[in-house]
PDB file of C-alpha atoms in Angstrom:
ATOM      1  CA  MET A1006      11.811 133.989 116.110  1.00 44.00           C
ATOM      2  CA  THR A1007      11.004 133.277 119.863  1.00 48.00           C
ATOM      3  CA  LYS A1008      12.956 135.812 122.510  1.00 54.00           C
ATOM      4  CA  ALA A1009      14.426 133.886 125.341  1.00 54.00           C
ATOM      5  CA  HIS A1010      12.481 135.215 128.038  1.00 61.00           C
ATOM      6  CA  ASP A1011       9.177 133.816 126.363  1.00 67.00           C
ATOM      7  CA  PHE A1012      10.393 130.378 127.191  1.00 66.00           C
ATOM      8  CA  THR A1013       8.821 128.450 130.497  1.00 66.00           C
ATOM      9  CA  PRO A1014      10.468 125.810 132.437  1.00 62.00           C
ATOM     10  CA  SER A1015       8.014 122.805 131.560  1.00 64.00           C
ATOM     11  CA  TYR A1016       8.272 119.279 132.974  1.00 66.00           C
ATOM     12  CA  LEU A1017       6.801 115.929 131.701  1.00 69.00           C
ATOM     13  CA  CYS A1018       5.703 113.939 134.718  1.00 69.00           C
ATOM     14  CA  GLY A1019       4.172 110.734 135.098  1.00 74.00           C
ATOM     15  CA  THR A1020       1.103 109.439 137.361  1.00 74.00           C
ATOM     16  CA  SER A1021       2.963 109.905 141.020  1.00 76.00           C
ATOM     17  CA  SER A1022       1.548 109.466 144.803  1.00 83.00           C
ATOM     18  CA  GLU A1023       3.532 112.008 145.783  1.00 89.00           C
ATOM     19  CA  PRO A1024       4.852 115.498 143.601  1.00 90.00           C
ATOM     20  CA  LEU A1025       8.116 116.186 142.783  1.00 93.00           C
ATOM     21  CA  LEU A1026      10.025 118.832 145.374  1.00 96.00           C
ATOM     22  CA  TYR A1027      10.090 122.259 144.246  1.00 95.00           C
ATOM     23  CA  LYS A1028      12.952 124.052 146.327  1.00 98.00           C
ATOM     24  CA  THR A1029      16.308 124.751 146.376  1.00 98.00           C
ATOM     25  CA  ILE A1030      18.670 122.445 148.118  1.00 99.00           C
ATOM     26  CA  GLY A1031      19.479 125.278 150.858  1.00 98.00           C
ATOM     27  CA  GLU A1032      15.632 125.422 151.426  1.00 98.00           C
ATOM     28  CA  ALA A1033      15.949 121.533 151.863  1.00 99.00           C
ATOM     29  CA  LEU A1034      18.409 121.967 154.259  1.00 99.00           C
ATOM     30  CA  LYS A1035      16.586 124.574 156.047  1.00 98.00           C
ATOM     31  CA  ASP A1036      13.778 122.786 156.328  1.00 98.00           C
ATOM     32  CA  THR A1037      15.486 119.595 157.376  1.00 99.00           C
ATOM     33  CA  VAL A1038      17.365 121.507 160.705  1.00 99.00           C
ATOM     34  CA  VAL A1039      13.746 122.689 161.509  1.00 99.00           C
ATOM     35  CA  LYS A1040      12.270 119.410 162.149  1.00 98.00           C
ATOM     36  CA  TRP A1041      15.726 117.319 163.425  1.00 98.00           C
ATOM     37  CA  GLY A1042      18.333 119.648 163.646  1.00 97.00           C
ATOM     38  CA  GLU A1043      19.468 118.203 166.890  1.00 98.00           C
ATOM     39  CA  ARG A1044      20.197 115.158 165.009  1.00 98.00           C
ATOM     40  CA  GLU A1045      23.467 113.704 163.807  1.00 99.00           C
ATOM     41  CA  ALA A1046      23.840 115.032 159.846  1.00 99.00           C
ATOM     42  CA  LEU A1047      27.717 114.104 159.071  1.00 99.00           C
ATOM     43  CA  VAL A1048      29.715 111.900 160.817  1.00 99.00           C
ATOM     44  CA  ILE A1049      33.480 112.057 158.858  1.00 99.00           C
ATOM     45  CA  CYS A1050      35.027 108.881 160.955  1.00 98.00           C
ATOM     46  CA  HIS A1051      38.637 109.948 159.415  1.00 98.00           C
ATOM     47  CA  GLN A1052      38.440 113.375 160.424  1.00 98.00           C
ATOM     48  CA  ASN A1053      36.901 112.414 163.623  1.00 98.00           C
ATOM     49  CA  ILE A1054      34.020 114.779 162.922  1.00 99.00           C
ATOM     50  CA  ARG A1055      30.039 114.793 164.218  1.00 99.00           C
ATOM     51  CA  TRP A1056      28.266 117.302 163.793  1.00 99.00           C
ATOM     52  CA  SER A1057      23.875 117.970 163.800  1.00 99.00           C
ATOM     53  CA  TYR A1058      22.415 119.020 161.438  1.00 99.00           C
ATOM     54  CA  LYS A1059      22.119 122.525 163.246  1.00 99.00           C
ATOM     55  CA  GLU A1060      26.042 122.685 163.642  1.00 99.00           C
ATOM     56  CA  LEU A1061      26.068 121.899 160.044  1.00 99.00           C
ATOM     57  CA  LEU A1062      24.103 124.407 158.669  1.00 99.00           C
ATOM     58  CA  ALA A1063      26.058 127.002 160.536  1.00 99.00           C
ATOM     59  CA  LYS A1064      29.302 125.700 159.403  1.00 99.00           C
ATOM     60  CA  VAL A1065      27.618 125.822 155.643  1.00 99.00           C
ATOM     61  CA  ASP A1066      26.361 129.368 155.865  1.00 99.00           C
ATOM     62  CA  ALA A1067      29.666 130.662 157.553  1.00 99.00           C
ATOM     63  CA  PHE A1068      31.266 129.420 154.572  1.00 99.00           C
ATOM     64  CA  ALA A1069      29.162 130.510 152.319  1.00 99.00           C
ATOM     65  CA  ALA A1070      29.193 134.080 153.636  1.00 99.00           C
ATOM     66  CA  GLY A1071      33.100 133.846 153.883  1.00 98.00           C
ATOM     67  CA  LEU A1072      32.719 133.258 149.856  1.00 98.00           C
ATOM     68  CA  LEU A1073      30.629 136.084 149.078  1.00 98.00           C
ATOM     69  CA  HIS A1074      33.120 138.177 151.225  1.00 98.00           C
ATOM     70  CA  LEU A1075      35.584 137.092 148.702  1.00 98.00           C
ATOM     71  CA  GLY A1076      33.734 138.422 145.950  1.00 97.00           C
ATOM     72  CA  LEU A1077      31.767 135.464 144.754  1.00 98.00           C
ATOM     73  CA  VAL A1078      27.973 136.159 143.431  1.00 98.00           C
ATOM     74  CA  PRO A1079      25.439 133.773 142.415  1.00 98.00           C
ATOM     75  CA  GLY A1080      26.279 132.095 139.289  1.00 98.00           C
ATOM     76  CA  ASP A1081      29.883 132.239 140.063  1.00 98.00           C
ATOM     77  CA  ARG A1082      31.579 128.772 139.259  1.00 98.00           C
ATOM     78  CA  VAL A1083      33.319 127.156 141.963  1.00 99.00           C
ATOM     79  CA  GLY A1084      35.792 124.200 141.858  1.00 99.00           C
ATOM     80  CA  VAL A1085      36.318 121.288 144.247  1.00 99.00           C
ATOM     81  CA  TRP A1086      39.002 119.043 143.784  1.00 98.00           C
ATOM     82  CA  SER A1087      39.637 116.828 146.693  1.00 98.00           C
ATOM     83  CA  PRO A1088      38.773 113.707 148.207  1.00 98.00           C
ATOM     84  CA  ASN A1089      35.801 112.927 150.182  1.00 98.00           C
ATOM     85  CA  ASN A1090      36.072 114.919 153.520  1.00 99.00           C
ATOM     86  CA  ALA A1091      34.224 117.396 155.849  1.00 99.00           C
ATOM     87  CA  GLU A1092      35.182 120.249 153.308  1.00 99.00           C
ATOM     88  CA  TRP A1093      33.608 118.829 150.551  1.00 99.00           C
ATOM     89  CA  VAL A1094      30.219 118.303 151.842  1.00 99.00           C
ATOM     90  CA  ILE A1095      30.604 122.079 153.311  1.00 99.00           C
ATOM     91  CA  THR A1096      31.740 123.457 150.179  1.00 99.00           C
ATOM     92  CA  GLN A1097      28.656 121.654 148.141  1.00 99.00           C
ATOM     93  CA  LEU A1098      25.915 122.733 150.498  1.00 99.00           C
ATOM     94  CA  ALA A1099      27.099 126.287 150.976  1.00 99.00           C
ATOM     95  CA  THR A1100      27.628 126.825 147.090  1.00 99.00           C
ATOM     96  CA  ALA A1101      23.663 125.821 147.231  1.00 98.00           C
ATOM     97  CA  ARG A1102      23.242 127.959 149.890  1.00 99.00           C
ATOM     98  CA  ALA A1103      24.746 131.107 147.780  1.00 99.00           C
ATOM     99  CA  GLY A1104      23.130 130.369 144.809  1.00 98.00           C
ATOM    100  CA  PHE A1105      26.982 129.445 143.245  1.00 99.00           C
ATOM    101  CA  ILE A1106      27.557 126.870 140.732  1.00 99.00           C
ATOM    102  CA  LEU A1107      29.919 123.738 142.074  1.00 99.00           C
ATOM    103  CA  VAL A1108      31.923 122.276 139.727  1.00 99.00           C
ATOM    104  CA  ASN A1109      32.918 118.725 140.707  1.00 98.00           C
ATOM    105  CA  LEU A1110      36.679 117.714 139.819  1.00 98.00           C
ATOM    106  CA  ASN A1111      37.552 114.125 139.824  1.00 96.00           C
ATOM    107  CA  PRO A1112      40.589 113.861 142.564  1.00 97.00           C
ATOM    108  CA  ALA A1113      42.426 111.743 139.347  1.00 95.00           C
ATOM    109  CA  TYR A1114      43.033 114.708 137.487  1.00 96.00           C
ATOM    110  CA  ARG A1115      46.282 115.455 136.222  1.00 96.00           C
ATOM    111  CA  PRO A1116      47.300 119.156 135.285  1.00 96.00           C
ATOM    112  CA  ARG A1117      45.841 118.558 131.367  1.00 96.00           C
ATOM    113  CA  GLU A1118      42.628 117.786 132.518  1.00 96.00           C
ATOM    114  CA  LEU A1119      42.290 119.985 135.545  1.00 97.00           C
ATOM    115  CA  GLU A1120      43.271 122.842 133.146  1.00 97.00           C
ATOM    116  CA  TYR A1121      40.714 122.285 131.020  1.00 96.00           C
ATOM    117  CA  ALA A1122      37.656 121.799 132.906  1.00 96.00           C
ATOM    118  CA  LEU A1123      39.108 125.234 134.593  1.00 97.00           C
ATOM    119  CA  LYS A1124      38.826 126.966 131.469  1.00 96.00           C
ATOM    120  CA  LYS A1125      36.132 125.133 130.141  1.00 96.00           C
ATOM    121  CA  VAL A1126      33.727 126.430 133.036  1.00 97.00           C
ATOM    122  CA  ASP A1127      35.383 129.655 134.064  1.00 97.00           C
ATOM    123  CA  CYS A1128      35.800 128.680 137.531  1.00 98.00           C
ATOM    124  CA  LYS A1129      36.041 131.568 139.673  1.00 98.00           C
ATOM    125  CA  ALA A1130      37.428 129.847 142.884  1.00 98.00           C
ATOM    126  CA  LEU A1131      38.809 126.759 143.443  1.00 98.00           C
ATOM    127  CA  ILE A1132      38.515 124.772 146.658  1.00 99.00           C
ATOM    128  CA  LEU A1133      41.247 121.961 146.785  1.00 98.00           C
ATOM    129  CA  ALA A1134      42.795 119.629 149.202  1.00 98.00           C
ATOM    130  CA  LYS A1135      46.627 119.214 149.348  1.00 96.00           C
ATOM    131  CA  HIS A1136      47.169 116.026 148.085  1.00 93.00           C
ATOM    132  CA  PHE A1137      45.832 112.884 147.355  1.00 94.00           C
ATOM    133  CA  LYS A1138      47.606 109.106 146.836  1.00 92.00           C
ATOM    134  CA  SER A1139      50.395 110.152 144.532  1.00 92.00           C
ATOM    135  CA  SER A1140      49.201 113.280 143.267  1.00 94.00           C
ATOM    136  CA  ASP A1141      50.446 116.688 144.412  1.00 97.00           C
ATOM    137  CA  TYR A1142      47.503 119.362 144.098  1.00 98.00           C
ATOM    138  CA  ILE A1143      49.914 122.039 145.277  1.00 97.00           C
ATOM    139  CA  ASP A1144      52.405 121.421 142.786  1.00 97.00           C
ATOM    140  CA  MET A1145      50.301 120.871 139.533  1.00 97.00           C
ATOM    141  CA  VAL A1146      48.588 124.319 140.305  1.00 97.00           C
ATOM    142  CA  LYS A1147      52.085 125.808 140.841  1.00 96.00           C
ATOM    143  CA  GLY A1148      53.089 124.032 137.558  1.00 96.00           C
ATOM    144  CA  LEU A1149      49.462 125.580 135.721  1.00 96.00           C
ATOM    145  CA  ILE A1150      50.363 128.808 137.535  1.00 95.00           C
ATOM    146  CA  PRO A1151      54.023 130.206 137.567  1.00 93.00           C
ATOM    147  CA  ASN A1152      53.438 133.181 139.153  1.00 91.00           C
ATOM    148  CA  VAL A1153      50.664 131.981 141.884  1.00 93.00           C
ATOM    149  CA  SER A1154      53.440 132.755 145.124  1.00 88.00           C
ATOM    150  CA  ASP A1155      53.345 136.476 143.420  1.00 86.00           C
ATOM    151  CA  CYS A1156      50.249 136.535 144.052  1.00 88.00           C
ATOM    152  CA  HIS A1157      47.651 138.069 146.914  1.00 85.00           C
ATOM    153  CA  ALA A1158      45.421 135.344 147.749  1.00 84.00           C
ATOM    154  CA  GLY A1159      42.124 135.613 146.854  1.00 84.00           C
ATOM    155  CA  GLN A1160      43.498 138.049 144.314  1.00 90.00           C
ATOM    156  CA  LEU A1161      44.980 135.794 141.651  1.00 91.00           C
ATOM    157  CA  ALA A1162      45.921 137.771 138.450  1.00 88.00           C
ATOM    158  CA  THR A1163      47.032 135.399 135.612  1.00 89.00           C
ATOM    159  CA  ASP A1164      46.318 135.468 132.054  1.00 88.00           C
ATOM    160  CA  GLU A1165      46.267 131.567 131.756  1.00 90.00           C
ATOM    161  CA  PHE A1166      43.319 131.693 133.675  1.00 95.00           C
ATOM    162  CA  PRO A1167      41.390 135.050 133.921  1.00 94.00           C
ATOM    163  CA  SER A1168      38.494 134.408 135.708  1.00 96.00           C
ATOM    164  CA  LEU A1169      40.388 132.560 138.516  1.00 97.00           C
ATOM    165  CA  LYS A1170      40.767 134.765 141.540  1.00 97.00           C
ATOM    166  CA  SER A1171      40.846 132.470 144.829  1.00 97.00           C
ATOM    167  CA  LEU A1172      42.694 129.111 145.440  1.00 98.00           C
ATOM    168  CA  ILE A1173      41.648 128.045 149.162  1.00 98.00           C
ATOM    169  CA  VAL A1174      43.237 124.907 150.109  1.00 98.00           C
ATOM    170  CA  ILE A1175      41.962 122.129 152.948  1.00 98.00           C
ATOM    171  CA  GLY A1176      44.580 121.818 156.027  1.00 93.00           C
ATOM    172  CA  ASP A1177      46.185 123.898 158.663  1.00 89.00           C
ATOM    173  CA  SER A1178      48.673 125.797 156.457  1.00 91.00           C
ATOM    174  CA  ALA A1179      48.344 127.473 152.940  1.00 94.00           C
ATOM    175  CA  PRO A1180      51.434 128.232 150.626  1.00 93.00           C
ATOM    176  CA  SER A1181      51.902 131.756 149.421  1.00 94.00           C
ATOM    177  CA  GLY A1182      48.917 132.908 146.827  1.00 93.00           C
ATOM    178  CA  PHE A1183      46.640 130.563 148.470  1.00 96.00           C
ATOM    179  CA  LEU A1184      43.517 130.647 151.105  1.00 97.00           C
ATOM    180  CA  LYS A1185      43.269 128.341 154.114  1.00 97.00           C
ATOM    181  CA  PHE A1186      39.811 126.924 153.602  1.00 98.00           C
ATOM    182  CA  ASN A1187      39.390 127.284 157.774  1.00 96.00           C
ATOM    183  CA  GLU A1188      39.945 130.868 157.560  1.00 96.00           C
ATOM    184  CA  ILE A1189      37.517 131.896 155.002  1.00 98.00           C
ATOM    185  CA  SER A1190      34.598 131.678 157.739  1.00 98.00           C
ATOM    186  CA  ALA A1191      36.086 134.228 159.570  1.00 97.00           C
ATOM    187  CA  LEU A1192      36.147 136.649 156.689  1.00 97.00           C
ATOM    188  CA  ALA A1193      32.596 136.933 156.758  1.00 98.00           C
ATOM    189  CA  THR A1194      31.127 140.060 157.997  1.00 98.00           C
ATOM    190  CA  ALA A1195      27.643 140.869 159.551  1.00 98.00           C
ATOM    191  CA  ILE A1196      27.027 142.601 156.148  1.00 98.00           C
ATOM    192  CA  ASP A1197      28.318 139.529 154.226  1.00 98.00           C
ATOM    193  CA  HIS A1198      25.689 136.998 156.659  1.00 98.00           C
ATOM    194  CA  LYS A1199      22.883 140.057 156.134  1.00 98.00           C
ATOM    195  CA  ASN A1200      23.471 139.476 152.256  1.00 98.00           C
ATOM    196  CA  LEU A1201      23.718 135.971 152.445  1.00 99.00           C
ATOM    197  CA  ILE A1202      20.124 135.726 153.750  1.00 98.00           C
ATOM    198  CA  ASP A1203      18.813 138.013 151.187  1.00 98.00           C
ATOM    199  CA  LEU A1204      19.667 136.574 148.403  1.00 98.00           C
ATOM    200  CA  GLN A1205      18.350 133.196 149.049  1.00 96.00           C
ATOM    201  CA  LYS A1206      14.892 134.850 148.438  1.00 95.00           C
ATOM    202  CA  ASN A1207      15.690 135.106 144.503  1.00 97.00           C
ATOM    203  CA  LEU A1208      17.163 131.721 144.042  1.00 98.00           C
ATOM    204  CA  GLN A1209      15.056 129.398 142.600  1.00 97.00           C
ATOM    205  CA  PRO A1210      14.745 125.370 141.980  1.00 97.00           C
ATOM    206  CA  ASP A1211      15.413 125.789 138.074  1.00 96.00           C
ATOM    207  CA  ASP A1212      18.756 127.811 138.832  1.00 97.00           C
ATOM    208  CA  ALA A1213      21.845 125.816 138.097  1.00 97.00           C
ATOM    209  CA  ILE A1214      23.331 124.943 140.951  1.00 98.00           C
ATOM    210  CA  ASN A1215      26.461 121.768 139.684  1.00 98.00           C
ATOM    211  CA  ILE A1216      28.383 120.877 136.838  1.00 98.00           C
ATOM    212  CA  GLN A1217      29.467 117.756 136.676  1.00 97.00           C
ATOM    213  CA  PHE A1218      31.732 116.882 133.944  1.00 95.00           C
ATOM    214  CA  THR A1219      31.419 113.338 131.746  1.00 89.00           C
ATOM    215  CA  SER A1220      34.466 110.836 131.637  1.00 81.00           C
ATOM    216  CA  GLY A1221      35.651 112.421 128.136  1.00 74.00           C
ATOM    217  CA  THR A1222      35.740 108.511 126.517  1.00 77.00           C
ATOM    218  CA  THR A1223      35.301 109.421 123.136  1.00 82.00           C
ATOM    219  CA  GLY A1224      35.922 112.977 123.208  1.00 81.00           C
ATOM    220  CA  ALA A1225      36.853 116.333 125.370  1.00 84.00           C
ATOM    221  CA  PRO A1226      34.503 115.710 128.731  1.00 88.00           C
ATOM    222  CA  LYS A1227      31.315 117.567 128.470  1.00 92.00           C
ATOM    223  CA  GLY A1228      30.073 119.734 131.550  1.00 94.00           C
ATOM    224  CA  ALA A1229      26.535 119.139 132.211  1.00 95.00           C
ATOM    225  CA  THR A1230      24.412 121.801 134.215  1.00 96.00           C
ATOM    226  CA  LEU A1231      22.478 120.537 136.666  1.00 98.00           C
ATOM    227  CA  THR A1232      19.865 122.332 138.531  1.00 98.00           C
ATOM    228  CA  HIS A1233      18.543 122.100 142.319  1.00 98.00           C
ATOM    229  CA  HIS A1234      15.575 120.729 141.384  1.00 97.00           C
ATOM    230  CA  ASN A1235      17.153 118.158 139.082  1.00 96.00           C
ATOM    231  CA  ILE A1236      19.509 116.667 141.820  1.00 98.00           C
ATOM    232  CA  LEU A1237      17.384 117.295 145.024  1.00 99.00           C
ATOM    233  CA  ASN A1238      14.574 115.250 143.198  1.00 98.00           C
ATOM    234  CA  ASN A1239      16.864 112.223 142.456  1.00 98.00           C
ATOM    235  CA  GLY A1240      18.723 112.659 146.284  1.00 98.00           C
ATOM    236  CA  TYR A1241      15.076 112.696 147.755  1.00 98.00           C
ATOM    237  CA  PHE A1242      13.387 110.050 145.363  1.00 97.00           C
ATOM    238  CA  THR A1243      16.284 107.980 145.748  1.00 98.00           C
ATOM    239  CA  ALA A1244      16.007 107.830 149.584  1.00 98.00           C
ATOM    240  CA  GLN A1245      12.023 107.291 149.058  1.00 97.00           C
ATOM    241  CA  ARG A1246      12.677 104.129 147.292  1.00 97.00           C
ATOM    242  CA  GLN A1247      15.130 103.203 149.918  1.00 97.00           C
ATOM    243  CA  GLY A1248      12.978 103.411 152.673  1.00 98.00           C
ATOM    244  CA  PHE A1249      14.566 106.003 154.700  1.00 98.00           C
ATOM    245  CA  THR A1250      13.751 107.988 157.581  1.00 98.00           C
ATOM    246  CA  HIS A1251      15.424 110.237 159.786  1.00 98.00           C
ATOM    247  CA  LYS A1252      16.830 107.331 161.871  1.00 98.00           C
ATOM    248  CA  ASP A1253      18.775 105.796 159.105  1.00 99.00           C
ATOM    249  CA  ARG A1254      22.532 106.098 158.929  1.00 99.00           C
ATOM    250  CA  LEU A1255      24.192 105.918 155.182  1.00 99.00           C
ATOM    251  CA  CYS A1256      27.471 104.631 155.022  1.00 99.00           C
ATOM    252  CA  ILE A1257      28.931 106.577 151.779  1.00 99.00           C
ATOM    253  CA  PRO A1258      32.692 104.952 150.882  1.00 98.00           C
ATOM    254  CA  VAL A1259      31.932 105.959 147.331  1.00 98.00           C
ATOM    255  CA  PRO A1260      33.339 109.694 145.881  1.00 98.00           C
ATOM    256  CA  LEU A1261      31.240 112.515 146.379  1.00 98.00           C
ATOM    257  CA  TYR A1262      33.035 114.037 143.341  1.00 97.00           C
ATOM    258  CA  HIS A1263      30.096 111.503 141.316  1.00 96.00           C
ATOM    259  CA  CYS A1264      26.515 111.560 141.087  1.00 96.00           C
ATOM    260  CA  PHE A1265      26.595 108.477 143.496  1.00 97.00           C
ATOM    261  CA  GLY A1266      28.384 110.253 146.462  1.00 98.00           C
ATOM    262  CA  MET A1267      26.757 114.101 146.377  1.00 98.00           C
ATOM    263  CA  VAL A1268      23.522 113.306 145.040  1.00 98.00           C
ATOM    264  CA  LEU A1269      22.122 109.962 145.965  1.00 98.00           C
ATOM    265  CA  GLY A1270      24.323 110.298 149.226  1.00 99.00           C
ATOM    266  CA  VAL A1271      24.306 113.530 150.777  1.00 99.00           C
ATOM    267  CA  LEU A1272      21.366 114.400 149.226  1.00 99.00           C
ATOM    268  CA  ALA A1273      19.266 111.529 149.745  1.00 99.00           C
ATOM    269  CA  CYS A1274      19.828 112.203 153.152  1.00 99.00           C
ATOM    270  CA  VAL A1275      19.863 116.068 153.611  1.00 99.00           C
ATOM    271  CA  SER A1276      16.122 115.905 152.080  1.00 98.00           C
ATOM    272  CA  THR A1277      15.728 113.071 155.000  1.00 98.00           C
ATOM    273  CA  GLY A1278      17.192 113.606 157.748  1.00 99.00           C
ATOM    274  CA  ALA A1279      19.146 110.652 157.461  1.00 99.00           C
ATOM    275  CA  CYS A1280      22.807 110.585 158.978  1.00 99.00           C
ATOM    276  CA  MET A1281      25.836 110.801 156.307  1.00 99.00           C
ATOM    277  CA  VAL A1282      28.864 108.067 157.368  1.00 99.00           C
ATOM    278  CA  PHE A1283      31.897 108.336 155.411  1.00 99.00           C
ATOM    279  CA  PRO A1284      34.665 105.942 156.626  1.00 99.00           C
ATOM    280  CA  ASP A1285      37.436 107.509 155.090  1.00 98.00           C
ATOM    281  CA  GLU A1286      38.634 109.892 152.222  1.00 97.00           C
ATOM    282  CA  SER A1287      38.309 106.944 149.543  1.00 96.00           C
ATOM    283  CA  PHE A1288      37.673 103.205 149.841  1.00 96.00           C
ATOM    284  CA  GLU A1289      39.232 101.044 152.106  1.00 96.00           C
ATOM    285  CA  PRO A1290      37.335  97.875 153.107  1.00 97.00           C
ATOM    286  CA  LEU A1291      38.188  97.734 156.897  1.00 98.00           C
ATOM    287  CA  LYS A1292      37.755 100.964 157.590  1.00 98.00           C
ATOM    288  CA  VAL A1293      34.125 100.756 155.483  1.00 98.00           C
ATOM    289  CA  LEU A1294      33.264  97.580 157.855  1.00 98.00           C
ATOM    290  CA  LYS A1295      34.319  99.243 161.189  1.00 98.00           C
ATOM    291  CA  ALA A1296      31.898 102.623 160.402  1.00 98.00           C
ATOM    292  CA  VAL A1297      29.445 100.375 159.356  1.00 98.00           C
ATOM    293  CA  SER A1298      29.280  98.521 162.637  1.00 98.00           C
ATOM    294  CA  GLU A1299      30.240 101.343 164.957  1.00 98.00           C
ATOM    295  CA  GLU A1300      28.366 103.749 163.378  1.00 99.00           C
ATOM    296  CA  LYS A1301      25.345 101.647 163.334  1.00 99.00           C
ATOM    297  CA  CYS A1302      24.750 102.083 159.705  1.00 99.00           C
ATOM    298  CA  THR A1303      21.174 100.909 158.149  1.00 99.00           C
ATOM    299  CA  ALA A1304      22.103 101.511 154.444  1.00 98.00           C
ATOM    300  CA  LEU A1305      25.378 101.026 152.766  1.00 98.00           C
ATOM    301  CA  TYR A1306      25.956 102.473 149.451  1.00 98.00           C
ATOM    302  CA  GLY A1307      28.844 100.566 146.619  1.00 97.00           C
ATOM    303  CA  VAL A1308      29.479  98.967 143.385  1.00 95.00           C
ATOM    304  CA  PRO A1309      30.448  96.022 141.893  1.00 94.00           C
ATOM    305  CA  THR A1310      34.247  96.717 141.771  1.00 92.00           C
ATOM    306  CA  MET A1311      34.062  97.046 145.501  1.00 90.00           C
TER     307      MET A1311
END
């Protein structure tokens, strides 16, 4: 029997005018900052946010270092349960910079579905919005973890979710047992920032970096594990096929929890220096048209049901 360490990664590559990228998402972001650091990277219309690539990287690395301070290590799973916002993008890129595995959670999940996903992949941290539309995320989490208010923030101890240690809520306030997203970066020490730099030397393009769940139409949802190499190239070559450059501005009203938003949207822009424009936390026709007009978008994503 062949031992696991005897295997080497292999790819079947057809004829191409351009080779596949072989770098991590974190390296791709850093390369873009070197080339176009002062150009706009992210516009979140509903949050009144406008950041350059240089500013985005600084926020991403600060958040990644904060997660390291909480005790996360490369390979740990970090769930994100939220509609579109700046915090989602920061989380996506911070997990890539630190080697954590981002777990996309559908904003429409109900408690049973959330419980299944968290247990399936052993999430160590969950980043969540307070609410979205009719869903109260905080109440749903409290329903699954009745003793959360009795736990120290960042030191969750529960028999139901033994791997889950940190609940991080997006917003200006957090209930007992939860950490505030905006405070995570401030937790990081100089040692945490140094550790972030050091661990990046060991990250590889073939490392797992993302888990996306299937819809579960014919059975329980399956967690598809994706690598830097996989999704970075999907984003990059989608951008190349559309002719994106650092001068483009892409309007992204599709959801970030789906590959359309986070891969063909975020990574297409990060890999080419284009600007990401998010009109709102979810699709609103008038806000999309307003964003396209005011932000002078050169491309717009959508699906037929829009």
